[in-house]
Amino acid sequence: MYDITDPRGVPVSRGVPMLVRISAVIGILAIFIIGGFTAKVAGYGHQWPAARTLRLPLK
């Protein structure tokens, strides 16, 4: 479809394709899901401060 008010016959944009919109939503959701998972497991296996660290001799 062309813009009838423009004498040059410039095409009228139909907007952002639905596939691009769906991909953007899935991508944003994936970012938050991965971020949440990372925050959830960040403390696994860590002890702060480590109990043995305090007993190291300083030379």
CSV table of C-alpha atoms in Angstrom, one decimal, residues 7-34:
chain,number,residue,atom,x,y,z
A,7,PRO,CA,3.1,12.3,-4.9
A,8,ARG,CA,6.3,10.3,-4.8
A,9,GLY,CA,4.5,7.1,-4.0
A,10,VAL,CA,6.3,6.4,-0.7
A,11,PRO,CA,5.3,3.0,0.8
A,12,VAL,CA,3.3,3.1,4.0
A,13,SER,CA,4.8,1.2,6.9
A,14,ARG,CA,2.7,-1.7,8.2
A,15,GLY,CA,4.5,-1.5,11.6
A,16,VAL,CA,6.6,-4.0,13.4
A,17,PRO,CA,6.0,-7.6,12.2
A,18,MET,CA,4.4,-9.9,14.7
A,19,LEU,CA,7.3,-12.3,14.7
A,20,VAL,CA,9.7,-9.5,15.9
A,21,ARG,CA,7.3,-8.6,18.7
A,22,ILE,CA,7.0,-12.2,19.9
A,23,SER,CA,10.8,-12.6,19.7
A,24,ALA,CA,11.3,-9.5,21.7
A,25,VAL,CA,8.9,-10.6,24.4
A,26,ILE,CA,10.5,-14.1,24.6
A,27,GLY,CA,13.9,-12.5,24.8
A,28,ILE,CA,12.9,-10.1,27.6
A,29,LEU,CA,11.3,-13.0,29.6
A,30,ALA,CA,14.4,-15.1,29.1
A,31,ILE,CA,16.6,-12.3,30.5
A,32,PHE,CA,14.5,-12.1,33.6
A,33,ILE,CA,14.3,-15.8,34.1
A,34,ILE,CA,18.0,-16.3,33.7
